[in-house]
PDB file of C-alpha atoms in Angstrom:
ATOM      1  CA  MET A 277      40.966 112.759  43.666  1.00 94.00           C
ATOM      2  CA  GLU A 278      42.123 115.565  41.308  1.00 93.00           C
ATOM      3  CA  SER A 279      45.136 113.618  40.916  1.00 93.00           C
ATOM      4  CA  LYS A 280      43.212 110.447  39.951  1.00 93.00           C
ATOM      5  CA  GLY A 281      41.050 112.236  37.655  1.00 94.00           C
ATOM      6  CA  VAL A 282      37.865 111.299  39.681  1.00 94.00           C
ATOM      7  CA  LEU A 283      37.281 114.851  41.210  1.00 95.00           C
ATOM      8  CA  PRO A 284      34.058 116.511  39.245  1.00 95.00           C
ATOM      9  CA  SER A 285      35.270 120.179  37.592  1.00 95.00           C
ATOM     10  CA  SER A 286      32.368 121.581  39.539  1.00 95.00           C
ATOM     11  CA  ASP A 287      33.991 120.665  42.797  1.00 96.00           C
ATOM     12  CA  LYS A 288      37.018 122.350  41.884  1.00 95.00           C
ATOM     13  CA  GLU A 289      35.230 125.879  41.386  1.00 93.00           C
ATOM     14  CA  SER A 290      35.392 128.477  44.291  1.00 90.00           C
ATOM     15  CA  LEU A 291      32.692 129.044  46.651  1.00 91.00           C
ATOM     16  CA  ALA A 292      30.124 131.596  45.388  1.00 90.00           C
ATOM     17  CA  VAL A 293      30.138 134.919  47.360  1.00 89.00           C
ATOM     18  CA  ASN A 294      27.018 137.010  47.017  1.00 89.00           C
ATOM     19  CA  TYR A 295      26.739 138.670  50.337  1.00 91.00           C
ATOM     20  CA  VAL A 296      28.727 140.276  52.997  1.00 90.00           C
ATOM     21  CA  CYS A 297      27.403 140.277  56.600  1.00 92.00           C
ATOM     22  CA  MET A 298      27.692 142.154  60.032  1.00 93.00           C
ATOM     23  CA  VAL A 299      26.150 140.768  62.981  1.00 94.00           C
ATOM     24  CA  GLY A 300      25.735 141.617  66.922  1.00 95.00           C
ATOM     25  CA  THR A 301      23.880 141.626  69.653  1.00 96.00           C
ATOM     26  CA  SER A 302      23.534 144.318  72.014  1.00 97.00           C
ATOM     27  CA  GLU A 303      23.742 145.286  75.395  1.00 97.00           C
ATOM     28  CA  PRO A 304      20.456 145.607  77.333  1.00 97.00           C
ATOM     29  CA  MET A 305      18.417 148.363  75.811  1.00 97.00           C
ATOM     30  CA  ASP A 306      15.984 150.829  77.337  1.00 96.00           C
ATOM     31  CA  PRO A 307      12.476 149.172  77.414  1.00 96.00           C
ATOM     32  CA  GLU A 308      10.651 152.604  77.404  1.00 95.00           C
ATOM     33  CA  LYS A 309      12.606 153.363  74.040  1.00 95.00           C
ATOM     34  CA  TYR A 310      12.042 150.101  72.757  1.00 96.00           C
ATOM     35  CA  PRO A 311       8.475 148.570  73.860  1.00 96.00           C
ATOM     36  CA  VAL A 312       8.821 145.439  71.916  1.00 96.00           C
ATOM     37  CA  LEU A 313      11.256 144.483  74.750  1.00 97.00           C
ATOM     38  CA  LYS A 314       8.638 144.254  77.412  1.00 96.00           C
ATOM     39  CA  ASP A 315       6.733 141.018  75.319  1.00 96.00           C
ATOM     40  CA  ASP A 316       7.244 137.602  76.231  1.00 94.00           C
ATOM     41  CA  ILE A 317       7.819 137.050  72.607  1.00 96.00           C
ATOM     42  CA  SER A 318      10.478 137.879  69.927  1.00 97.00           C
ATOM     43  CA  HIS A 319       9.698 140.704  67.459  1.00 97.00           C
ATOM     44  CA  VAL A 320      11.575 140.494  63.975  1.00 96.00           C
ATOM     45  CA  ALA A 321      12.017 143.702  61.754  1.00 96.00           C
ATOM     46  CA  GLN A 322      13.385 142.851  58.455  1.00 94.00           C
ATOM     47  CA  ILE A 323      14.169 146.040  56.127  1.00 94.00           C
ATOM     48  CA  VAL A 324      15.287 146.230  52.506  1.00 92.00           C
ATOM     49  CA  GLY A 325      16.766 149.251  51.542  1.00 88.00           C
ATOM     50  CA  GLU A 326      15.338 151.322  48.529  1.00 78.00           C
ATOM     51  CA  ASN A 327      18.147 152.082  46.047  1.00 67.00           C
ATOM     52  CA  LYS A 328      20.641 150.703  48.407  1.00 72.00           C
ATOM     53  CA  SER A 329      22.567 147.503  48.663  1.00 85.00           C
ATOM     54  CA  TYR A 330      21.940 146.656  52.038  1.00 92.00           C
ATOM     55  CA  SER A 331      19.141 144.719  54.096  1.00 94.00           C
ATOM     56  CA  TRP A 332      19.141 144.528  57.664  1.00 96.00           C
ATOM     57  CA  THR A 333      17.142 142.821  60.625  1.00 96.00           C
ATOM     58  CA  SER A 334      16.477 143.406  64.216  1.00 97.00           C
ATOM     59  CA  ILE A 335      15.268 140.794  66.697  1.00 97.00           C
ATOM     60  CA  SER A 336      14.257 141.335  70.336  1.00 97.00           C
ATOM     61  CA  VAL A 337      15.695 138.591  72.543  1.00 97.00           C
ATOM     62  CA  LYS A 338      15.972 137.972  76.400  1.00 95.00           C
ATOM     63  CA  GLU A 339      17.356 140.462  79.054  1.00 96.00           C
ATOM     64  CA  ASN A 340      16.171 143.511  76.870  1.00 97.00           C
ATOM     65  CA  ARG A 341      18.559 142.695  74.127  1.00 97.00           C
ATOM     66  CA  ILE A 342      18.489 143.046  70.547  1.00 98.00           C
ATOM     67  CA  CYS A 343      20.261 141.159  67.795  1.00 97.00           C
ATOM     68  CA  TRP A 344      20.870 142.656  64.449  1.00 97.00           C
ATOM     69  CA  SER A 345      22.352 142.039  61.543  1.00 96.00           C
ATOM     70  CA  VAL A 346      23.035 143.863  58.098  1.00 95.00           C
ATOM     71  CA  ALA A 347      23.623 142.171  54.760  1.00 93.00           C
ATOM     72  CA  GLN A 348      25.120 143.776  51.697  1.00 91.00           C
ATOM     73  CA  GLN A 349      24.512 142.399  48.242  1.00 90.00           C
ATOM     74  CA  LEU A 350      27.902 142.371  46.393  1.00 85.00           C
ATOM     75  CA  PRO A 351      28.180 143.422  42.588  1.00 78.00           C
ATOM     76  CA  ASP A 352      29.489 140.744  40.233  1.00 69.00           C
ATOM     77  CA  THR A 353      32.620 142.156  39.694  1.00 57.00           C
ATOM     78  CA  LEU A 354      33.626 141.271  43.154  1.00 59.00           C
ATOM     79  CA  LYS A 355      32.045 137.868  43.215  1.00 50.00           C
ATOM     80  CA  LYS A 356      34.621 136.813  40.631  1.00 49.00           C
ATOM     81  CA  GLU A 357      37.689 138.231  42.658  1.00 51.00           C
ATOM     82  CA  ASP A 358      39.768 135.848  44.975  1.00 46.00           C
ATOM     83  CA  ILE A 359      38.338 137.399  48.419  1.00 52.00           C
ATOM     84  CA  VAL A 360      40.856 136.922  51.450  1.00 51.00           C
ATOM     85  CA  ARG A 361      37.819 135.877  53.475  1.00 46.00           C
ATOM     86  CA  ASN A 362      39.450 135.299  57.010  1.00 40.00           C
ATOM     87  CA  SER A 363      40.299 139.098  56.980  1.00 44.00           C
ATOM     88  CA  GLU A 364      36.840 140.065  57.127  1.00 53.00           C
ATOM     89  CA  TRP A 365      36.309 138.895  60.751  1.00 52.00           C
ATOM     90  CA  GLY A 366      36.884 141.198  63.629  1.00 54.00           C
ATOM     91  CA  PRO A 367      35.834 144.622  64.798  1.00 58.00           C
ATOM     92  CA  GLU A 368      38.455 146.414  62.732  1.00 63.00           C
ATOM     93  CA  ALA A 369      36.681 145.133  59.274  1.00 69.00           C
ATOM     94  CA  CYS A 370      33.633 146.671  60.526  1.00 84.00           C
ATOM     95  CA  GLU A 371      34.172 150.370  60.953  1.00 86.00           C
ATOM     96  CA  SER A 372      33.379 151.165  57.119  1.00 84.00           C
ATOM     97  CA  THR A 373      30.020 149.371  57.112  1.00 88.00           C
ATOM     98  CA  ILE A 374      29.106 150.872  60.446  1.00 91.00           C
ATOM     99  CA  GLN A 375      29.503 154.436  59.439  1.00 90.00           C
ATOM    100  CA  GLU A 376      27.539 153.698  56.150  1.00 90.00           C
ATOM    101  CA  VAL A 377      24.340 151.819  58.022  1.00 93.00           C
ATOM    102  CA  SER A 378      24.201 153.977  61.182  1.00 94.00           C
ATOM    103  CA  SER A 379      21.394 156.481  60.252  1.00 94.00           C
ATOM    104  CA  PHE A 380      19.223 153.399  58.929  1.00 95.00           C
ATOM    105  CA  THR A 381      16.065 152.782  61.089  1.00 95.00           C
ATOM    106  CA  ASN A 382      16.260 149.645  63.133  1.00 96.00           C
ATOM    107  CA  GLY A 383      12.446 148.769  62.906  1.00 95.00           C
ATOM    108  CA  PHE A 384      11.736 149.248  66.360  1.00 96.00           C
ATOM    109  CA  GLY A 385      11.669 153.087  66.556  1.00 92.00           C
ATOM    110  CA  GLY A 386      15.416 153.953  66.634  1.00 93.00           C
ATOM    111  CA  THR A 387      18.239 153.643  64.314  1.00 96.00           C
ATOM    112  CA  LEU A 388      20.927 150.741  63.629  1.00 96.00           C
ATOM    113  CA  GLY A 389      23.408 153.170  64.925  1.00 96.00           C
ATOM    114  CA  ASP A 390      21.418 153.028  68.525  1.00 97.00           C
ATOM    115  CA  LEU A 391      22.418 149.368  68.300  1.00 97.00           C
ATOM    116  CA  ILE A 392      25.443 149.256  67.268  1.00 96.00           C
ATOM    117  CA  GLU A 393      27.012 151.921  69.679  1.00 96.00           C
ATOM    118  CA  ASN A 394      25.431 149.727  72.472  1.00 97.00           C
ATOM    119  CA  THR A 395      27.080 146.713  71.301  1.00 96.00           C
ATOM    120  CA  PRO A 396      30.868 145.865  72.315  1.00 93.00           C
ATOM    121  CA  ARG A 397      33.259 146.004  69.178  1.00 88.00           C
ATOM    122  CA  GLU A 398      34.567 142.760  70.285  1.00 86.00           C
ATOM    123  CA  ASN A 399      31.058 141.365  69.858  1.00 88.00           C
ATOM    124  CA  ILE A 400      30.698 142.690  66.201  1.00 91.00           C
ATOM    125  CA  SER A 401      31.749 140.168  63.295  1.00 89.00           C
ATOM    126  CA  LYS A 402      31.775 140.583  59.632  1.00 88.00           C
ATOM    127  CA  VAL A 403      32.045 137.853  57.475  1.00 87.00           C
ATOM    128  CA  MET A 404      31.342 136.890  53.894  1.00 88.00           C
ATOM    129  CA  LEU A 405      28.378 134.442  53.229  1.00 91.00           C
ATOM    130  CA  GLU A 406      29.749 131.614  51.199  1.00 92.00           C
ATOM    131  CA  GLU A 407      27.494 128.832  49.342  1.00 95.00           C
ATOM    132  CA  LYS A 408      28.326 125.856  47.441  1.00 97.00           C
ATOM    133  CA  LEU A 409      26.736 122.625  47.032  1.00 98.00           C
ATOM    134  CA  PHE A 410      29.504 119.791  46.168  1.00 98.00           C
ATOM    135  CA  GLN A 411      28.752 116.692  44.165  1.00 97.00           C
ATOM    136  CA  THR A 412      31.451 114.759  46.018  1.00 97.00           C
ATOM    137  CA  TRP A 413      30.792 113.972  49.863  1.00 98.00           C
ATOM    138  CA  HIS A 414      33.329 111.042  50.213  1.00 97.00           C
ATOM    139  CA  HIS A 415      36.431 109.389  48.867  1.00 96.00           C
ATOM    140  CA  GLY A 416      38.223 106.461  50.475  1.00 95.00           C
ATOM    141  CA  ARG A 417      37.881 106.370  54.357  1.00 95.00           C
ATOM    142  CA  THR A 418      37.215 110.094  54.480  1.00 97.00           C
ATOM    143  CA  VAL A 419      33.469 111.525  54.476  1.00 98.00           C
ATOM    144  CA  LEU A 420      31.824 114.911  54.711  1.00 98.00           C
ATOM    145  CA  ILE A 421      29.281 116.345  56.731  1.00 98.00           C
ATOM    146  CA  GLY A 422      27.632 120.132  57.149  1.00 98.00           C
ATOM    147  CA  ASP A 423      29.227 122.839  55.323  1.00 97.00           C
ATOM    148  CA  ALA A 424      31.901 121.015  54.014  1.00 97.00           C
ATOM    149  CA  ALA A 425      29.440 119.145  51.795  1.00 98.00           C
ATOM    150  CA  HIS A 426      26.889 121.820  51.365  1.00 98.00           C
ATOM    151  CA  LYS A 427      27.717 125.464  52.542  1.00 97.00           C
ATOM    152  CA  MET A 428      24.214 127.364  52.527  1.00 97.00           C
ATOM    153  CA  LEU A 429      23.201 130.896  53.215  1.00 95.00           C
ATOM    154  CA  PRO A 430      21.701 131.380  56.393  1.00 93.00           C
ATOM    155  CA  SER A 431      18.584 132.934  55.138  1.00 91.00           C
ATOM    156  CA  ALA A 432      16.461 129.919  55.860  1.00 90.00           C
ATOM    157  CA  GLY A 433      18.221 128.689  59.052  1.00 91.00           C
ATOM    158  CA  GLN A 434      19.078 125.212  57.353  1.00 94.00           C
ATOM    159  CA  GLY A 435      22.771 125.138  57.736  1.00 95.00           C
ATOM    160  CA  ALA A 436      23.159 123.634  61.106  1.00 96.00           C
ATOM    161  CA  VAL A 437      19.653 121.559  60.816  1.00 96.00           C
ATOM    162  CA  ASN A 438      21.204 119.898  57.553  1.00 97.00           C
ATOM    163  CA  ALA A 439      24.610 119.259  59.306  1.00 98.00           C
ATOM    164  CA  MET A 440      22.833 117.225  62.128  1.00 97.00           C
ATOM    165  CA  GLN A 441      20.512 115.721  59.501  1.00 97.00           C
ATOM    166  CA  ASP A 442      23.805 114.540  57.752  1.00 98.00           C
ATOM    167  CA  ALA A 443      25.385 112.999  61.289  1.00 98.00           C
ATOM    168  CA  VAL A 444      22.057 111.054  62.009  1.00 97.00           C
ATOM    169  CA  ILE A 445      22.005 109.533  58.409  1.00 97.00           C
ATOM    170  CA  LEU A 446      25.711 108.823  58.486  1.00 98.00           C
ATOM    171  CA  ALA A 447      25.684 107.398  62.092  1.00 97.00           C
ATOM    172  CA  ASN A 448      22.789 104.998  60.709  1.00 96.00           C
ATOM    173  CA  CYS A 449      24.807 103.843  57.702  1.00 96.00           C
ATOM    174  CA  ILE A 450      28.091 103.279  59.829  1.00 96.00           C
ATOM    175  CA  TYR A 451      25.919 101.204  62.270  1.00 95.00           C
ATOM    176  CA  ASP A 452      24.984  98.987  59.569  1.00 95.00           C
ATOM    177  CA  LEU A 453      28.575  98.247  58.214  1.00 94.00           C
ATOM    178  CA  GLU A 454      29.030  94.622  58.283  1.00 90.00           C
ATOM    179  CA  SER A 455      32.771  95.036  58.081  1.00 94.00           C
ATOM    180  CA  TYR A 456      35.642  97.998  58.127  1.00 92.00           C
ATOM    181  CA  SER A 457      36.884  97.098  54.413  1.00 95.00           C
ATOM    182  CA  SER A 458      37.079  99.605  51.958  1.00 95.00           C
ATOM    183  CA  GLU A 459      34.435  98.294  49.973  1.00 96.00           C
ATOM    184  CA  ALA A 460      31.699  98.267  52.501  1.00 96.00           C
ATOM    185  CA  LEU A 461      32.762 101.796  53.848  1.00 97.00           C
ATOM    186  CA  THR A 462      32.679 102.950  50.298  1.00 97.00           C
ATOM    187  CA  ALA A 463      28.902 101.422  49.799  1.00 97.00           C
ATOM    188  CA  ALA A 464      27.884 102.885  53.382  1.00 97.00           C
ATOM    189  CA  PHE A 465      29.029 106.409  52.161  1.00 98.00           C
ATOM    190  CA  ASP A 466      27.352 106.111  48.932  1.00 97.00           C
ATOM    191  CA  ASP A 467      24.129 105.012  50.618  1.00 97.00           C
ATOM    192  CA  TYR A 468      24.663 108.126  53.211  1.00 98.00           C
ATOM    193  CA  TRP A 469      24.865 110.185  50.049  1.00 98.00           C
ATOM    194  CA  GLN A 470      21.893 108.975  48.330  1.00 97.00           C
ATOM    195  CA  GLN A 471      19.915 109.576  51.334  1.00 97.00           C
ATOM    196  CA  ARG A 472      21.151 113.167  52.089  1.00 97.00           C
ATOM    197  CA  TYR A 473      21.672 114.678  48.643  1.00 98.00           C
ATOM    198  CA  PRO A 474      18.474 115.421  47.344  1.00 96.00           C
ATOM    199  CA  GLN A 475      17.387 116.993  50.674  1.00 96.00           C
ATOM    200  CA  ALA A 476      20.538 118.856  50.996  1.00 97.00           C
ATOM    201  CA  LYS A 477      20.005 120.309  47.196  1.00 97.00           C
ATOM    202  CA  PHE A 478      16.658 121.317  48.160  1.00 96.00           C
ATOM    203  CA  GLN A 479      17.431 123.322  51.082  1.00 97.00           C
ATOM    204  CA  PHE A 480      20.606 124.547  49.271  1.00 97.00           C
ATOM    205  CA  GLU A 481      18.065 125.908  46.807  1.00 96.00           C
ATOM    206  CA  VAL A 482      15.470 127.288  49.598  1.00 95.00           C
ATOM    207  CA  SER A 483      18.235 128.761  51.177  1.00 96.00           C
ATOM    208  CA  LYS A 484      19.565 130.682  48.034  1.00 95.00           C
ATOM    209  CA  PHE A 485      15.743 131.637  47.154  1.00 94.00           C
ATOM    210  CA  ASN A 486      15.324 133.102  50.746  1.00 94.00           C
ATOM    211  CA  GLY A 487      18.603 134.997  50.326  1.00 93.00           C
ATOM    212  CA  LYS A 488      17.297 136.819  47.046  1.00 92.00           C
ATOM    213  CA  ILE A 489      13.657 137.580  48.864  1.00 92.00           C
ATOM    214  CA  MET A 490      15.495 138.987  52.136  1.00 91.00           C
ATOM    215  CA  SER A 491      18.375 140.586  50.813  1.00 91.00           C
ATOM    216  CA  GLY A 492      18.188 140.677  46.792  1.00 90.00           C
ATOM    217  CA  GLN A 493      18.532 144.319  45.386  1.00 88.00           C
ATOM    218  CA  THR A 494      18.509 143.728  41.651  1.00 89.00           C
ATOM    219  CA  TRP A 495      15.355 144.317  39.606  1.00 90.00           C
ATOM    220  CA  TRP A 496      14.312 140.581  39.243  1.00 93.00           C
ATOM    221  CA  GLU A 497      14.903 139.799  42.845  1.00 93.00           C
ATOM    222  CA  ARG A 498      12.692 142.881  43.716  1.00 92.00           C
ATOM    223  CA  VAL A 499      10.207 141.605  41.390  1.00 94.00           C
ATOM    224  CA  ILE A 500      10.235 138.341  42.952  1.00 94.00           C
ATOM    225  CA  ARG A 501       9.976 139.684  46.613  1.00 93.00           C
ATOM    226  CA  LYS A 502       6.634 141.635  45.594  1.00 93.00           C
ATOM    227  CA  VAL A 503       5.099 138.563  44.111  1.00 94.00           C
ATOM    228  CA  VAL A 504       5.980 136.486  47.099  1.00 93.00           C
ATOM    229  CA  PHE A 505       4.820 138.897  49.809  1.00 91.00           C
ATOM    230  CA  ASN A 506       1.550 140.245  48.034  1.00 93.00           C
ATOM    231  CA  TYR A 507       0.233 137.657  45.619  1.00 94.00           C
ATOM    232  CA  LEU A 508       1.617 134.176  46.664  1.00 91.00           C
ATOM    233  CA  PRO A 509      -1.289 132.433  48.442  1.00 93.00           C
ATOM    234  CA  LEU A 510      -0.685 131.533  52.174  1.00 91.00           C
ATOM    235  CA  TRP A 511      -1.411 127.744  51.106  1.00 92.00           C
ATOM    236  CA  ALA A 512       1.876 127.953  48.968  1.00 90.00           C
ATOM    237  CA  HIS A 513       3.931 129.145  51.950  1.00 88.00           C
ATOM    238  CA  ALA A 514       2.655 126.572  54.096  1.00 90.00           C
ATOM    239  CA  ARG A 515       3.386 123.962  51.661  1.00 89.00           C
ATOM    240  CA  MET A 516       7.124 124.878  51.399  1.00 85.00           C
ATOM    241  CA  PHE A 517       7.357 124.654  55.325  1.00 87.00           C
ATOM    242  CA  ILE A 518       5.592 121.294  55.270  1.00 91.00           C
ATOM    243  CA  LYS A 519       7.969 119.855  53.241  1.00 88.00           C
ATOM    244  CA  SER A 520      10.815 120.828  55.281  1.00 89.00           C
ATOM    245  CA  ALA A 521       8.905 119.554  58.353  1.00 89.00           C
ATOM    246  CA  SER A 522       7.984 116.402  56.922  1.00 93.00           C
ATOM    247  CA  TYR A 523      11.668 115.302  56.582  1.00 94.00           C
ATOM    248  CA  ARG A 524      12.728 114.282  60.336  1.00 93.00           C
ATOM    249  CA  PRO A 525      15.453 111.458  60.076  1.00 95.00           C
ATOM    250  CA  GLN A 526      16.239 109.632  63.460  1.00 94.00           C
ATOM    251  CA  ILE A 527      18.945 107.439  64.668  1.00 94.00           C
ATOM    252  CA  ALA A 528      17.528 104.127  63.619  1.00 89.00           C
ATOM    253  CA  PHE A 529      18.682 102.147  66.405  1.00 87.00           C
ATOM    254  CA  LEU A 530      17.064 104.026  68.888  1.00 88.00           C
ATOM    255  CA  PRO A 531      13.157 103.877  70.066  1.00 85.00           C
ATOM    256  CA  GLU A 532      11.266 106.234  67.598  1.00 86.00           C
ATOM    257  CA  ALA A 533      10.749 109.914  68.732  1.00 88.00           C
ATOM    258  CA  PRO A 534       7.376 110.735  69.728  1.00 89.00           C
ATOM    259  CA  ARG A 535       5.258 112.428  66.924  1.00 88.00           C
ATOM    260  CA  ARG A 536       3.443 115.756  68.585  1.00 89.00           C
ATOM    261  CA  GLY A 537       2.687 117.405  65.183  1.00 86.00           C
ATOM    262  CA  THR A 538       0.262 116.743  62.347  1.00 88.00           C
ATOM    263  CA  VAL A 539       2.479 116.330  59.577  1.00 88.00           C
ATOM    264  CA  ASP A 540       2.924 113.236  58.149  1.00 90.00           C
ATOM    265  CA  LEU A 541       6.588 112.167  57.857  1.00 90.00           C
ATOM    266  CA  LEU A 542       8.481 110.966  55.097  1.00 91.00           C
ATOM    267  CA  PRO A 543       9.638 107.532  55.340  1.00 89.00           C
ATOM    268  CA  LEU A 544      13.212 106.659  56.060  1.00 88.00           C
ATOM    269  CA  LYS A 545      15.523 103.783  55.090  1.00 89.00           C
ATOM    270  CA  PRO A 546      15.173 101.192  58.142  1.00 88.00           C
ATOM    271  CA  SER A 547      18.133  99.769  59.744  1.00 89.00           C
ATOM    272  CA  VAL A 548      18.793  96.151  58.716  1.00 88.00           C
ATOM    273  CA  ARG A 549      20.947  95.561  61.985  1.00 89.00           C
ATOM    274  CA  TYR A 550      18.558  97.163  64.193  1.00 86.00           C
ATOM    275  CA  THR A 551      15.477  95.062  62.576  1.00 85.00           C
ATOM    276  CA  GLN A 552      17.510  92.062  62.961  1.00 86.00           C
ATOM    277  CA  GLU A 553      18.602  92.721  66.814  1.00 85.00           C
ATOM    278  CA  GLN A 554      14.922  93.363  67.462  1.00 84.00           C
ATOM    279  CA  GLU A 555      13.760  90.226  65.840  1.00 86.00           C
ATOM    280  CA  ALA A 556      16.289  88.251  67.825  1.00 85.00           C
ATOM    281  CA  MET A 557      15.121  89.643  71.177  1.00 85.00           C
ATOM    282  CA  LYS A 558      11.551  89.050  70.301  1.00 83.00           C
ATOM    283  CA  ASP A 559      12.521  85.348  69.522  1.00 79.00           C
ATOM    284  CA  THR A 560      14.650  85.069  72.589  1.00 82.00           C
ATOM    285  CA  ALA A 561      11.720  86.451  74.682  1.00 78.00           C
ATOM    286  CA  THR A 562       9.048  83.819  72.908  1.00 76.00           C
ATOM    287  CA  GLY A 563      11.399  81.091  73.640  1.00 68.00           C
ATOM    288  CA  ALA A 564      11.976  81.829  77.423  1.00 56.00           C
TER     289      ALA A 564
END
């Protein structure tokens, strides 16, 4: 596409890297020391360090284990550098961070060091958190879904969700193909982009905003966090969740999934082929 001069300049830019994250899951911990492990529900402790570049999370899970993560906001000077991302994976890249955060409270009555020491080193990973919303999702007979089209921060839990939504809408568009010509494929991929891009853009921005709330360390991000958690009314929080929950794409050529909730779902583009097949089946049944 670049050689043909049809690739947008924004798609040539590198992915933004604003955070580096270290994650792990401990071996079974002592419920007497961590009483939250005795509950049948999971507990979450999210802590933003004061005058530090770190934020960290602890989550109690089954089998008396605790999932934990540490996010470090990178300074602007590092964001612009060409970072060798793959080298950040693996236990050898984690030691310096471990030394810096081990004394931090984990929110459940101990320290991060307690959790880290009870986590096998091979089960600890450190990775740069990249984000980018591409304008171009397809060309010729090639089409992109998931992170290849819209890599989101994990702060809103929308990365995998949007990848599956891409797959659903793309399957619907492919199902309605009348031929496999280049023109038909381009039209189907355009339809897929038009249906998915606005939703992916919305969730991309939500993920970016949640990243600022959960891990942002600048003065302005601290102000936003204080306003959101102390002054924003509950209905405003609910409205954000409802907007996400109301978008529930389904495979158009299968029976509709039952609606168990109370939120009105956004209308989706019906499948022309499926509609025609259903009408043909009704005509056949009536004729019989």
